[in-house]
PDB file of C-alpha atoms in Angstrom:
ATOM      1  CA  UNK M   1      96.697  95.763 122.599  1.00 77.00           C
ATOM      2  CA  UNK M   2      95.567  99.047 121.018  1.00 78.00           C
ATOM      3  CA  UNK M   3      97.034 102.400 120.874  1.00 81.00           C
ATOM      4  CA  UNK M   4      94.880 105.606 121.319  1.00 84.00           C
ATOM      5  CA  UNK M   5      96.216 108.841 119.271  1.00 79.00           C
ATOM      6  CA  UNK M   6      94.739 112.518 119.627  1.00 76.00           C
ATOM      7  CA  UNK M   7      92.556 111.123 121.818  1.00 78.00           C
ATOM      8  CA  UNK M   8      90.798 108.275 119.469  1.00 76.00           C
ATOM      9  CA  UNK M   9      91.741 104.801 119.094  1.00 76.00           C
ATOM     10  CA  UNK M  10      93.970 103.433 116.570  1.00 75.00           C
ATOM     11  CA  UNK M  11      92.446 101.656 113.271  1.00 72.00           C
ATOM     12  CA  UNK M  12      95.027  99.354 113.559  1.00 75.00           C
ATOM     13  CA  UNK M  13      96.197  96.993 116.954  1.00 77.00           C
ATOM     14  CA  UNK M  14      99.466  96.119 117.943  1.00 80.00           C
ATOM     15  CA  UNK M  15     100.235  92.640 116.490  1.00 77.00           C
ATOM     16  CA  UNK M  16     104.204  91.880 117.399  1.00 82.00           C
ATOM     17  CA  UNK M  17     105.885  89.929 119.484  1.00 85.00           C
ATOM     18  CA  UNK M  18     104.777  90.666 123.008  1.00 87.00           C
ATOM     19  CA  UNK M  19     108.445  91.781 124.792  1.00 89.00           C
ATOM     20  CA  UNK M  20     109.754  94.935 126.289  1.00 92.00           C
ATOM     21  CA  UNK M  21     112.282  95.233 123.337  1.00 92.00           C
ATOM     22  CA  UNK M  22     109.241  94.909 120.773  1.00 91.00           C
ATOM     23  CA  UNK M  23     107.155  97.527 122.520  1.00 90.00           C
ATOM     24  CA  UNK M  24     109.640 100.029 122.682  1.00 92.00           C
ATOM     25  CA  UNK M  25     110.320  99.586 119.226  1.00 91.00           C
ATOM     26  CA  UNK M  26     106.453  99.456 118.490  1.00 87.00           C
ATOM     27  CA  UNK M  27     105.710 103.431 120.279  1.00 89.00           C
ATOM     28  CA  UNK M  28     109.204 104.541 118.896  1.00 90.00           C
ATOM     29  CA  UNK M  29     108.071 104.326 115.178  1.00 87.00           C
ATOM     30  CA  UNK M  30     104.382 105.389 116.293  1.00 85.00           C
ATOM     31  CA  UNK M  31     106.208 108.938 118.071  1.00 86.00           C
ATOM     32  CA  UNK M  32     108.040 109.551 114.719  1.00 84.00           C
ATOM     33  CA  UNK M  33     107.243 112.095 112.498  1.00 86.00           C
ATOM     34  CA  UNK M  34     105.788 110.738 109.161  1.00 90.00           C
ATOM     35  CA  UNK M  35     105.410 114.180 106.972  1.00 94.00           C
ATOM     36  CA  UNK M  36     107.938 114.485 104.873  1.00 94.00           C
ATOM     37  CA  UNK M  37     109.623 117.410 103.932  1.00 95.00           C
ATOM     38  CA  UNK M  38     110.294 118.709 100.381  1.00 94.00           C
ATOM     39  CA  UNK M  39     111.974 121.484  98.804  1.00 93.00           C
ATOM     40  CA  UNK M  40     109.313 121.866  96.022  1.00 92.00           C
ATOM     41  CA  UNK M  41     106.289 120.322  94.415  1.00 89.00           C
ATOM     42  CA  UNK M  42     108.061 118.640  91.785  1.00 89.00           C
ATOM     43  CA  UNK M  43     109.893 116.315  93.955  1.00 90.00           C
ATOM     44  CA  UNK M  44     106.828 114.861  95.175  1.00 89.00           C
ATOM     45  CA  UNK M  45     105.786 112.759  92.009  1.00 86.00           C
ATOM     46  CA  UNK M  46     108.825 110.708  92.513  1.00 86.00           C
ATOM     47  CA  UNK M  47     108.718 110.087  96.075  1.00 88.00           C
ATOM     48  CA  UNK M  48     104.845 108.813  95.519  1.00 87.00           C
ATOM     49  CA  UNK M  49     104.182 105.720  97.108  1.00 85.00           C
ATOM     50  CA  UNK M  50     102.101 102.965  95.372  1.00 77.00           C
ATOM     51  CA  UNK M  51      99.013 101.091  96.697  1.00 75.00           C
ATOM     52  CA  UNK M  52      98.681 104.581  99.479  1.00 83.00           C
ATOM     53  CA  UNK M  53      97.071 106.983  99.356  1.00 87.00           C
ATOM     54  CA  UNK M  54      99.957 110.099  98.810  1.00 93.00           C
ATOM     55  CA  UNK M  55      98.643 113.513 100.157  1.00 95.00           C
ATOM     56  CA  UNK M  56     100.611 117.054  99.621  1.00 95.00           C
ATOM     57  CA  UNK M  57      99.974 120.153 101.430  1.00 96.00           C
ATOM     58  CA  UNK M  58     101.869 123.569 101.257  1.00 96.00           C
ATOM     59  CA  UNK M  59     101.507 125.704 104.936  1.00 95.00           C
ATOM     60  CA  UNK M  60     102.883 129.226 105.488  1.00 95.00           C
ATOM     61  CA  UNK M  61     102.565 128.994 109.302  1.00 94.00           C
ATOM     62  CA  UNK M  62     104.178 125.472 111.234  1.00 93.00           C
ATOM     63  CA  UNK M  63     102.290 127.344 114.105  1.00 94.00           C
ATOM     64  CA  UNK M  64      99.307 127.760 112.476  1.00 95.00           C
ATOM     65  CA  UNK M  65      95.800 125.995 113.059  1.00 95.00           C
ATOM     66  CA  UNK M  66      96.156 124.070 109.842  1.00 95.00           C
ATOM     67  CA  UNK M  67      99.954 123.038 110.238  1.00 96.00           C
ATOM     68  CA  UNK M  68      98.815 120.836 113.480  1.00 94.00           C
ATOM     69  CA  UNK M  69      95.930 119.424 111.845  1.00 94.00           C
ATOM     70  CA  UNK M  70      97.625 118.804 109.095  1.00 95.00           C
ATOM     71  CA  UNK M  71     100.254 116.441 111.642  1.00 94.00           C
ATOM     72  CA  UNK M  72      97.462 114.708 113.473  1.00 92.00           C
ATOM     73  CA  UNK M  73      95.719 113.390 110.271  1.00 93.00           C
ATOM     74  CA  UNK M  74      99.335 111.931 109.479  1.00 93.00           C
ATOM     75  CA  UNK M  75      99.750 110.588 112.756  1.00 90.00           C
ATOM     76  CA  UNK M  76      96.076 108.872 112.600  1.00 88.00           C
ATOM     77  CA  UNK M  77      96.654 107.684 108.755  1.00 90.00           C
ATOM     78  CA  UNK M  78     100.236 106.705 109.104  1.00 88.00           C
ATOM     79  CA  UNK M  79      99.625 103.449 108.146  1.00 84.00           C
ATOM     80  CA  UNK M  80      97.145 104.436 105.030  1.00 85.00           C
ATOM     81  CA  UNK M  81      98.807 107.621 103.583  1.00 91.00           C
ATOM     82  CA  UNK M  82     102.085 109.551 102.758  1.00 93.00           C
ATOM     83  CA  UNK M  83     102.272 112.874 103.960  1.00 96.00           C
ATOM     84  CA  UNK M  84     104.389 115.462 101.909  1.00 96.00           C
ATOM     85  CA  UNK M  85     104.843 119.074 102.992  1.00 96.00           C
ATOM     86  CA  UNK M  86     106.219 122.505 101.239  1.00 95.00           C
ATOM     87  CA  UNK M  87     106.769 124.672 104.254  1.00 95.00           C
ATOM     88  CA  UNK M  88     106.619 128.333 104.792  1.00 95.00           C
ATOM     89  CA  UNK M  89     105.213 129.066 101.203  1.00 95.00           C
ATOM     90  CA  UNK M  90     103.240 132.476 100.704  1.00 95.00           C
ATOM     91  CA  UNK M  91     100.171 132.664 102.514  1.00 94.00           C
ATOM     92  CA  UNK M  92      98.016 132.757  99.083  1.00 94.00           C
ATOM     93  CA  UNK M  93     100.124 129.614  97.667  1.00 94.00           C
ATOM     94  CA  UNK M  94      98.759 127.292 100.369  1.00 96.00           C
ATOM     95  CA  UNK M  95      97.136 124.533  99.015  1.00 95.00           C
ATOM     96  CA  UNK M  96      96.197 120.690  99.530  1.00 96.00           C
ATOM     97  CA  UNK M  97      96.574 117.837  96.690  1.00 95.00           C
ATOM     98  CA  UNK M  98      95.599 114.155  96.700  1.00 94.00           C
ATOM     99  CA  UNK M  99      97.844 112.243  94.003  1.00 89.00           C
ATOM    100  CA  UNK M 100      96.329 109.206  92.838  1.00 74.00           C
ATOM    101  CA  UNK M 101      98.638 105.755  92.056  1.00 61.00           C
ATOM    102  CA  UNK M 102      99.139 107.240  88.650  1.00 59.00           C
ATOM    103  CA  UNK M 103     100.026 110.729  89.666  1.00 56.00           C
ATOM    104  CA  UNK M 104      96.942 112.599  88.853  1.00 75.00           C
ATOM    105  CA  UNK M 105      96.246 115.028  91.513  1.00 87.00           C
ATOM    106  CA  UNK M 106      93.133 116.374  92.873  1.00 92.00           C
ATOM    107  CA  UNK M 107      93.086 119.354  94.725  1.00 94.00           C
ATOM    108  CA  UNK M 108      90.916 120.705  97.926  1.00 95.00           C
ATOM    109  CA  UNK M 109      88.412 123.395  97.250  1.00 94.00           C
ATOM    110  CA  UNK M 110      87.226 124.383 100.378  1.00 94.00           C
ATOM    111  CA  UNK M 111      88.345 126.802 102.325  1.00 94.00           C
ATOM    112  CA  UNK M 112      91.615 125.528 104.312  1.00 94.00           C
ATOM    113  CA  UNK M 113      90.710 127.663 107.397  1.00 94.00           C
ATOM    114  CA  UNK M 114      87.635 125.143 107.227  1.00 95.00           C
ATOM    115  CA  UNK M 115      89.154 121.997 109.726  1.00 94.00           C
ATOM    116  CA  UNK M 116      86.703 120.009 109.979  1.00 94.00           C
ATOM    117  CA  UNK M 117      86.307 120.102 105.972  1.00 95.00           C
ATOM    118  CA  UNK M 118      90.007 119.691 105.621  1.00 95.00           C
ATOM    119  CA  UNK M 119      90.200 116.006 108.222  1.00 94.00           C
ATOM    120  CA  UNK M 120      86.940 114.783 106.110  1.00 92.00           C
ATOM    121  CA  UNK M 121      88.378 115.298 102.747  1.00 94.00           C
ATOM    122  CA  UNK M 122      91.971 113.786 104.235  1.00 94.00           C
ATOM    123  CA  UNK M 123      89.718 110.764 105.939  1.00 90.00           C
ATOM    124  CA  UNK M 124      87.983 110.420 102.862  1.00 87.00           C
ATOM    125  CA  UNK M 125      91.447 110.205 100.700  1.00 90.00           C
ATOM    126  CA  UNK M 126      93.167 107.965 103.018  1.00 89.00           C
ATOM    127  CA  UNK M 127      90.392 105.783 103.865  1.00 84.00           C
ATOM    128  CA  UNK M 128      88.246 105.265 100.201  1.00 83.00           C
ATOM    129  CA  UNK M 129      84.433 103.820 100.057  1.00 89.00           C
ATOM    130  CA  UNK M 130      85.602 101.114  98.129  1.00 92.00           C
ATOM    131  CA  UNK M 131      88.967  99.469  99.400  1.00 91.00           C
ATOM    132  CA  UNK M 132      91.377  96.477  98.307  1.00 91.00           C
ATOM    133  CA  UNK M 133      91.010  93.288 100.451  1.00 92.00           C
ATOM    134  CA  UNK M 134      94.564  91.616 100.553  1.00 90.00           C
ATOM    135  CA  UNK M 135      95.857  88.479 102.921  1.00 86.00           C
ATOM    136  CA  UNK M 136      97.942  91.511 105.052  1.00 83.00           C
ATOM    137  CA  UNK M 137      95.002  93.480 106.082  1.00 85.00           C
ATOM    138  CA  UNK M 138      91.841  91.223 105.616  1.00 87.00           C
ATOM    139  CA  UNK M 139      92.500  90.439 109.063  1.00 85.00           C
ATOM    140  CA  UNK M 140      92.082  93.734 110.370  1.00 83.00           C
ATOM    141  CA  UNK M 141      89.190  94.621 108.297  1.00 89.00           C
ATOM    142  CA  UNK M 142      87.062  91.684 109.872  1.00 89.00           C
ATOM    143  CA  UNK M 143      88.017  93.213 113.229  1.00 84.00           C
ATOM    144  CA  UNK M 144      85.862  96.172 112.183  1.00 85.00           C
ATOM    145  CA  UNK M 145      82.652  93.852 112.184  1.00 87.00           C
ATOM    146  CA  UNK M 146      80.600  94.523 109.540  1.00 92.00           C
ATOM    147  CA  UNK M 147      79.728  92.177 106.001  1.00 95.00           C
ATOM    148  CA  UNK M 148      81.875  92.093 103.379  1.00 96.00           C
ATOM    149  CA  UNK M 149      80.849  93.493  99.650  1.00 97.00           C
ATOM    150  CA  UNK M 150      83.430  91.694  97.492  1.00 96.00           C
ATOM    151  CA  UNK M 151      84.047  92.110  93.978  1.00 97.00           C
ATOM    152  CA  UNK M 152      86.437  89.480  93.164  1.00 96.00           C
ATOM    153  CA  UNK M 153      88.112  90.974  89.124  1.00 96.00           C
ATOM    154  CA  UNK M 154      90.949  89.072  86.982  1.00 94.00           C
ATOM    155  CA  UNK M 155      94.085  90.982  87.363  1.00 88.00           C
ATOM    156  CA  UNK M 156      94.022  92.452  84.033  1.00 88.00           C
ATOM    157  CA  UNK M 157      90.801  93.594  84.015  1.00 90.00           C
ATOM    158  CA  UNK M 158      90.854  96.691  86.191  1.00 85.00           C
ATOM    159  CA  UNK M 159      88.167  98.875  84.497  1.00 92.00           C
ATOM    160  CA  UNK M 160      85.520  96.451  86.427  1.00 95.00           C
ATOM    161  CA  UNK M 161      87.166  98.035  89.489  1.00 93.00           C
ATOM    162  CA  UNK M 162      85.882 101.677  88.657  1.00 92.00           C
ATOM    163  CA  UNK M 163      82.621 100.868  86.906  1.00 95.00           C
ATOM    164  CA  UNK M 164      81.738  98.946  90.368  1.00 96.00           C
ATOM    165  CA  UNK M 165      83.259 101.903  91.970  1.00 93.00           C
ATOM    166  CA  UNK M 166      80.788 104.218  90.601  1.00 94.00           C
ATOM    167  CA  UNK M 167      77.655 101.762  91.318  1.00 96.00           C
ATOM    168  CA  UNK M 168      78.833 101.619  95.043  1.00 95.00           C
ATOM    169  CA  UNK M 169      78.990 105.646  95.009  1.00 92.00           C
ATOM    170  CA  UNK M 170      75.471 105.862  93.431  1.00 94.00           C
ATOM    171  CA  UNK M 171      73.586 103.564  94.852  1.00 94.00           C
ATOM    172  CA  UNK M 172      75.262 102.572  98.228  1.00 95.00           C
ATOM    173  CA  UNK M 173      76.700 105.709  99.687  1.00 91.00           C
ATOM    174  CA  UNK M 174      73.552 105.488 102.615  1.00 92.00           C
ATOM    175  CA  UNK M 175      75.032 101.805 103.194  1.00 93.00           C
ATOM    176  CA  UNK M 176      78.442 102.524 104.392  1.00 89.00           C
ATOM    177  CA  UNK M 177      78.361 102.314 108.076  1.00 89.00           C
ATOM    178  CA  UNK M 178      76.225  99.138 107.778  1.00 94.00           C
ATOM    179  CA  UNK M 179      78.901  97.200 105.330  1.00 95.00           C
ATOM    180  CA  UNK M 180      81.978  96.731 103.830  1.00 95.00           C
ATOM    181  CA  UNK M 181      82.485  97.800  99.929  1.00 96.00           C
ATOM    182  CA  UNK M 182      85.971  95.359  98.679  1.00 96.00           C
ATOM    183  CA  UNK M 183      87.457  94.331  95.921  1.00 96.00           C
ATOM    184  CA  UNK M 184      90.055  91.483  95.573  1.00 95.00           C
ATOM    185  CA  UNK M 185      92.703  89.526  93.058  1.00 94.00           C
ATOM    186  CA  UNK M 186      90.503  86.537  91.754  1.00 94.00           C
ATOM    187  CA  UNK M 187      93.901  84.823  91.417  1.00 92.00           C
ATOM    188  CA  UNK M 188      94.628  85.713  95.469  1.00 92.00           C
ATOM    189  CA  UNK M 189      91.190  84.666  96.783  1.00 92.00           C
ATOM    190  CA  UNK M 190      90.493  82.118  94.290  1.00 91.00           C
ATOM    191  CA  UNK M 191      89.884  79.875  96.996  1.00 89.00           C
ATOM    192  CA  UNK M 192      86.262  81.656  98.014  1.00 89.00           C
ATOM    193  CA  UNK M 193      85.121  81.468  94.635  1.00 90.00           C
ATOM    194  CA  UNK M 194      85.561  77.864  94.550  1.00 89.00           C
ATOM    195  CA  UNK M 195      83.375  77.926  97.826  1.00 86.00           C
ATOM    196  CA  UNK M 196      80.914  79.518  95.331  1.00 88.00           C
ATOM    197  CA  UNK M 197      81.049  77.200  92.674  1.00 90.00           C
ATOM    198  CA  UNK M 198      82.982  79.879  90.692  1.00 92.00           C
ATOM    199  CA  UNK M 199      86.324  79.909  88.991  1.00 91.00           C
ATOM    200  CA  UNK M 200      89.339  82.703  87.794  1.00 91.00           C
ATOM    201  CA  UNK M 201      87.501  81.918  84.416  1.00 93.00           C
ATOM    202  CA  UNK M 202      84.128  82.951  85.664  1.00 94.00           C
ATOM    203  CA  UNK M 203      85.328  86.606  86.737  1.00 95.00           C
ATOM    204  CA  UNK M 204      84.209  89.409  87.792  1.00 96.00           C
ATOM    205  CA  UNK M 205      82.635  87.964  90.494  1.00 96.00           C
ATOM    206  CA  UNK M 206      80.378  89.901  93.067  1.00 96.00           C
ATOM    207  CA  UNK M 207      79.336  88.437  96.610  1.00 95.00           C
ATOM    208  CA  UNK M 208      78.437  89.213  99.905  1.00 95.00           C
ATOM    209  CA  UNK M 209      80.243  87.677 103.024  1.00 93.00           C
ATOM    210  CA  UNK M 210      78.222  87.989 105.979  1.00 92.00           C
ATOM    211  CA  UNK M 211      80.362  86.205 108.054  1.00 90.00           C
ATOM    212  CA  UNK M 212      77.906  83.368 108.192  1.00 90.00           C
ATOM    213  CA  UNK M 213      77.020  82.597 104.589  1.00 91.00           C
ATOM    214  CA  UNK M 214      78.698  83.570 101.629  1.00 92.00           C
ATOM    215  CA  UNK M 215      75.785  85.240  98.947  1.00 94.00           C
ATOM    216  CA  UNK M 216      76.243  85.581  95.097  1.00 93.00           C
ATOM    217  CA  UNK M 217      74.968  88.678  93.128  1.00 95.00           C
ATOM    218  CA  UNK M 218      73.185  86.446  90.418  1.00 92.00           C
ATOM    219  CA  UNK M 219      74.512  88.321  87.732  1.00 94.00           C
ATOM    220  CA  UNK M 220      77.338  90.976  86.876  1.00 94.00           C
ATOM    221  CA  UNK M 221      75.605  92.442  84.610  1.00 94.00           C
ATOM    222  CA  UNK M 222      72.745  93.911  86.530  1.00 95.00           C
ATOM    223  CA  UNK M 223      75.751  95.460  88.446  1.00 95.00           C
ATOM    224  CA  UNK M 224      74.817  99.361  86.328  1.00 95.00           C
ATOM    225  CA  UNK M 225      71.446  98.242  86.375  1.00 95.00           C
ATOM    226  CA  UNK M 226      69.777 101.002  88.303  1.00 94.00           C
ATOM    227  CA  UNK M 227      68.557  99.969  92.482  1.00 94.00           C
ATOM    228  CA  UNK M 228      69.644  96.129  91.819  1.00 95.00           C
ATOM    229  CA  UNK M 229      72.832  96.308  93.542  1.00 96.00           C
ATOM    230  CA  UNK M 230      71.194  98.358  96.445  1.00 95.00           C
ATOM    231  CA  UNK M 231      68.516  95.669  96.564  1.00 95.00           C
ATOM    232  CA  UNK M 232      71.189  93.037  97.343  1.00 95.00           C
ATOM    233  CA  UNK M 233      72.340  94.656 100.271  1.00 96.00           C
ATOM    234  CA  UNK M 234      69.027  95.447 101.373  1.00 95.00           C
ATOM    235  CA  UNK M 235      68.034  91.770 101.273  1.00 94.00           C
ATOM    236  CA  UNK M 236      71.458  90.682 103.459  1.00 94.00           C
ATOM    237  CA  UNK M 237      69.970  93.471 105.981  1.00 94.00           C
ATOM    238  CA  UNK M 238      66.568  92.754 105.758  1.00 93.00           C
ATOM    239  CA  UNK M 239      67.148  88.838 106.640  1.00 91.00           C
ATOM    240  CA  UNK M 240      65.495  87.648 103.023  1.00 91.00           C
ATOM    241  CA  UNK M 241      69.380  86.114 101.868  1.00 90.00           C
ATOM    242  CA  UNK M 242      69.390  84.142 105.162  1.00 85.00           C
ATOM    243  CA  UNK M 243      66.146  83.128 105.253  1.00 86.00           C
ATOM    244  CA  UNK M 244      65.976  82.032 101.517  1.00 80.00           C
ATOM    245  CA  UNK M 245      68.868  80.031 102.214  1.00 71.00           C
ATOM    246  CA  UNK M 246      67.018  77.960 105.218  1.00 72.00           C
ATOM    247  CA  UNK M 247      63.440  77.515 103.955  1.00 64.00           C
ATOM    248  CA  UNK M 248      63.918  78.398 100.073  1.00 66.00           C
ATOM    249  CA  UNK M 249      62.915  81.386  98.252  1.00 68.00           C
ATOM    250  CA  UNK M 250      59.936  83.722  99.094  1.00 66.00           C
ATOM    251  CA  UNK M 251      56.906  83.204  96.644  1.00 65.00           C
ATOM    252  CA  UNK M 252      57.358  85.935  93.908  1.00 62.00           C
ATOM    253  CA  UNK M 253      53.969  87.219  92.508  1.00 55.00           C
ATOM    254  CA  UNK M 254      53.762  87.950  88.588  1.00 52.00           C
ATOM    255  CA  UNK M 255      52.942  91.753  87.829  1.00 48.00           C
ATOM    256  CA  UNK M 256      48.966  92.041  87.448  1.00 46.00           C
ATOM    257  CA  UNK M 257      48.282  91.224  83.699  1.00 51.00           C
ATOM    258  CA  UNK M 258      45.983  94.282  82.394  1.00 50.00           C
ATOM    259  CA  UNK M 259      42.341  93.524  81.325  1.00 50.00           C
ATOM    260  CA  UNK M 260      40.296  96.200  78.858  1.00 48.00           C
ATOM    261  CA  UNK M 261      36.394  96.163  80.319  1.00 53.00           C
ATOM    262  CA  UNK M 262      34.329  98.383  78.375  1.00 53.00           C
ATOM    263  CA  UNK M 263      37.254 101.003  77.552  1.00 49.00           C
ATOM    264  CA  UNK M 264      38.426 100.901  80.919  1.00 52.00           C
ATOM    265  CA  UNK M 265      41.772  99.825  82.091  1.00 47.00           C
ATOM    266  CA  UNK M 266      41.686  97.467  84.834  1.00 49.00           C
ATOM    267  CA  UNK M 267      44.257  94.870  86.611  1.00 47.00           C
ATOM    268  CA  UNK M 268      43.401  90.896  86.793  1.00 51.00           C
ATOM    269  CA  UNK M 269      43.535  90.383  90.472  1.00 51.00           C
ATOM    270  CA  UNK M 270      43.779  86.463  89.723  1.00 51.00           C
ATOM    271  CA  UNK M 271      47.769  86.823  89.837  1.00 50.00           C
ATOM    272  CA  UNK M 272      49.443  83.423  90.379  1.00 51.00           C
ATOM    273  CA  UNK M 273      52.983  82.971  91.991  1.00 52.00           C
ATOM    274  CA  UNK M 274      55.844  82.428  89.500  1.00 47.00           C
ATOM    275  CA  UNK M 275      56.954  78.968  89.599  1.00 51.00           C
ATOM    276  CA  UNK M 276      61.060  78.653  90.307  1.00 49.00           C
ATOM    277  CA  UNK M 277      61.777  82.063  91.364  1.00 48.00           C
ATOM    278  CA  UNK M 278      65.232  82.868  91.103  1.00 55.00           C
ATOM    279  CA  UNK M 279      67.658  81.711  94.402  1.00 52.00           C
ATOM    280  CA  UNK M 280      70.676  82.962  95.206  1.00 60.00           C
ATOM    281  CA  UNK M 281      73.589  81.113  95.297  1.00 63.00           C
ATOM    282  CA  UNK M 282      74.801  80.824  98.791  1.00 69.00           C
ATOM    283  CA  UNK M 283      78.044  78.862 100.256  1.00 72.00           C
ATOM    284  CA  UNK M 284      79.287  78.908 104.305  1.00 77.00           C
ATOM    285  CA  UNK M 285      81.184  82.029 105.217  1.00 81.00           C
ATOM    286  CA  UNK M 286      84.913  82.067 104.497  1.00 79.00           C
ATOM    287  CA  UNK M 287      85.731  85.385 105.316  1.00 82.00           C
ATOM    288  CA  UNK M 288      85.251  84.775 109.312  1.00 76.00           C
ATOM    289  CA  UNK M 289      88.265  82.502 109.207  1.00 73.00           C
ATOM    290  CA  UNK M 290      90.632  85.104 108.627  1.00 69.00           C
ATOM    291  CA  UNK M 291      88.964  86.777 112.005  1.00 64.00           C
ATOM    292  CA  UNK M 292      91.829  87.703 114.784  1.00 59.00           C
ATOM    293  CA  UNK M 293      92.177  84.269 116.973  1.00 56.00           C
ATOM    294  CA  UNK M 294      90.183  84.822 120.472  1.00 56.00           C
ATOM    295  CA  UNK M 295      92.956  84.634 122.408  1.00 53.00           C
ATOM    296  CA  UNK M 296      95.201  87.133 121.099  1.00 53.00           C
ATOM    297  CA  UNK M 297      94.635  89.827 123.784  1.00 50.00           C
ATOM    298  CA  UNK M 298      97.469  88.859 125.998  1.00 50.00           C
ATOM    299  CA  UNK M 299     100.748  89.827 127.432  1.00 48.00           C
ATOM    300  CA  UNK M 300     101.727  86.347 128.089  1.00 49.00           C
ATOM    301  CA  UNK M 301     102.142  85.239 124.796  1.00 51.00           C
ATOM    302  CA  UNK M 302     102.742  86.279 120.793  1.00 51.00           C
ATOM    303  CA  UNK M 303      98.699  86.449 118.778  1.00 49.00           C
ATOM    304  CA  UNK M 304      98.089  82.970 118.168  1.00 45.00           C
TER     305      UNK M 304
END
């Protein structure tokens, strides 16, 4: 059961119990209004919520172009963001702030008469490049269908979080429609690194779940190393991972050794294959378990 808002549908399906009682409940929270008003900015930084995505915006006009934007980007991110609002503020004190889970804020630059700049940089708050897989909503990020890009970090170690972050941002930002870009609690998910051969001990951990086969990046510390990451993904896309996995990896030819002939430079074309090229580790998928059971579009019954 999905729900359609502004005319789009919902990230999210409808996963309750399936009675009248339950539905009504279901569209009464999804009619009420989730911006919440404040009396000044202040107030804001202790109404933050952790682990969202908090935005603040200060309108002049509630019948203004931006106001109802503004209230159908909080109706569409309900479940990903807080919305705060100052209302009725002079027309050159409007502005729009994204605070971060430790209360830095970042503020819009463009202009806000701009809308369709305003709903990318809100999509782009609420909904991050690089997001946190957790048992509550791994379920509905399989629904969307494409590989998983998981960096599996110890608890403690956090800073692995942005430095992978970054890499994703530099080198994978033409990937994102074609892949997923996670991270997740080693502790949590322990049980997929034990499906590759990997331990809490052996973390930061970075892998590829296609949903078929689970693929190891070789080596975490060719993650700033400049097109390696990128090449990863491109060999998931490209069908090299798979087809390593089946018939063993491709032959790798050593780099031409150079020759001097009479002052000239020239390349041996005699080149033989390197013997044990490196493979990459690879396990069965264990991501596609957590996929939404097949027979939970249904009045008849609760989601199995």
């Amino acid at each position: 059961l999905k729900i359609f808002r502004n005319g789009e549908v919902a990230r999210r399906e409808y996963r309750g119990a399936r009675s009248v009682s339950a539905f009504v409940q279901y569209i009464t929270d999804q009619l009420a209004d989730v911006i919440q008003i404040v009396t000044n900015e202040e107030s804001v930084r202790e109404l933050l919520v952790a682990k969202k995505a908090n935005i603040f915006v200060q309108v002049h006009d509630t019948a203004s172009p931006l106001w109802h934007s503004i209230k159908k980007l909080a109706s569409s991110f309900r479940e990903d963001c807080v919305f705060f609002a100052l209302l009725h503020v002079p027309i050159e004190k409007q502005k729009l702030l994204y605070y971060s889970m430790t209360a830095n804020t970042e503020e819009y630059s463009d202009s806000l008469d701009n809308l369709d700049a305003v709903h990318s940089w809100v999509s782009n708050k609420c909904l991050p490049l690089v997001r946190e897989i957790t048992f509550e909503n791994a379920e509905e990020l399989t629904e969307e269908g494409l590989p998983f890009l998981i960096l599996f970090y110890k608890p403690n170690d956090k800073d692995i979080i942005k430095v992978y972050t970054d890499q994703v941002m530099q080198q994978l930002l033409d990937q994102k429609s074609s892949i997923n870009f996670l991270y997740a609690d080693g502790n949590t998910f322990a049980h997929p690194l034990q499906h590759l051969g990997k331990s809490i001990k052996d973390l930061p951990v970075l892998a590829i779940d296609s949903f078929r086969h689970m693929y190891l990046f070789p080596d975490i510390k060719d993650l700033t190393v400049p097109g390696k990451l990128k090449q990863f993904v491109l060999d998931l896309h490209s069908g090299k991972l798979h087809r390593e996995f089946h018939d063993g990896p491709d032959p790798v030819t050593a780099a031409s050794p150079v020759v001097v002939q009479d002052n000239n430079v020239v390349f041996d074309t005699s080149s033989k294959p390197v013997e044990n090229p490196t493979v990459t580790p690879v396990a069965e998928s264990v991501f596609i378990k957590l996929k939404p059971s097949q027979s939970r579009y249904t009045v008849l019954r609760d989601e199995l």
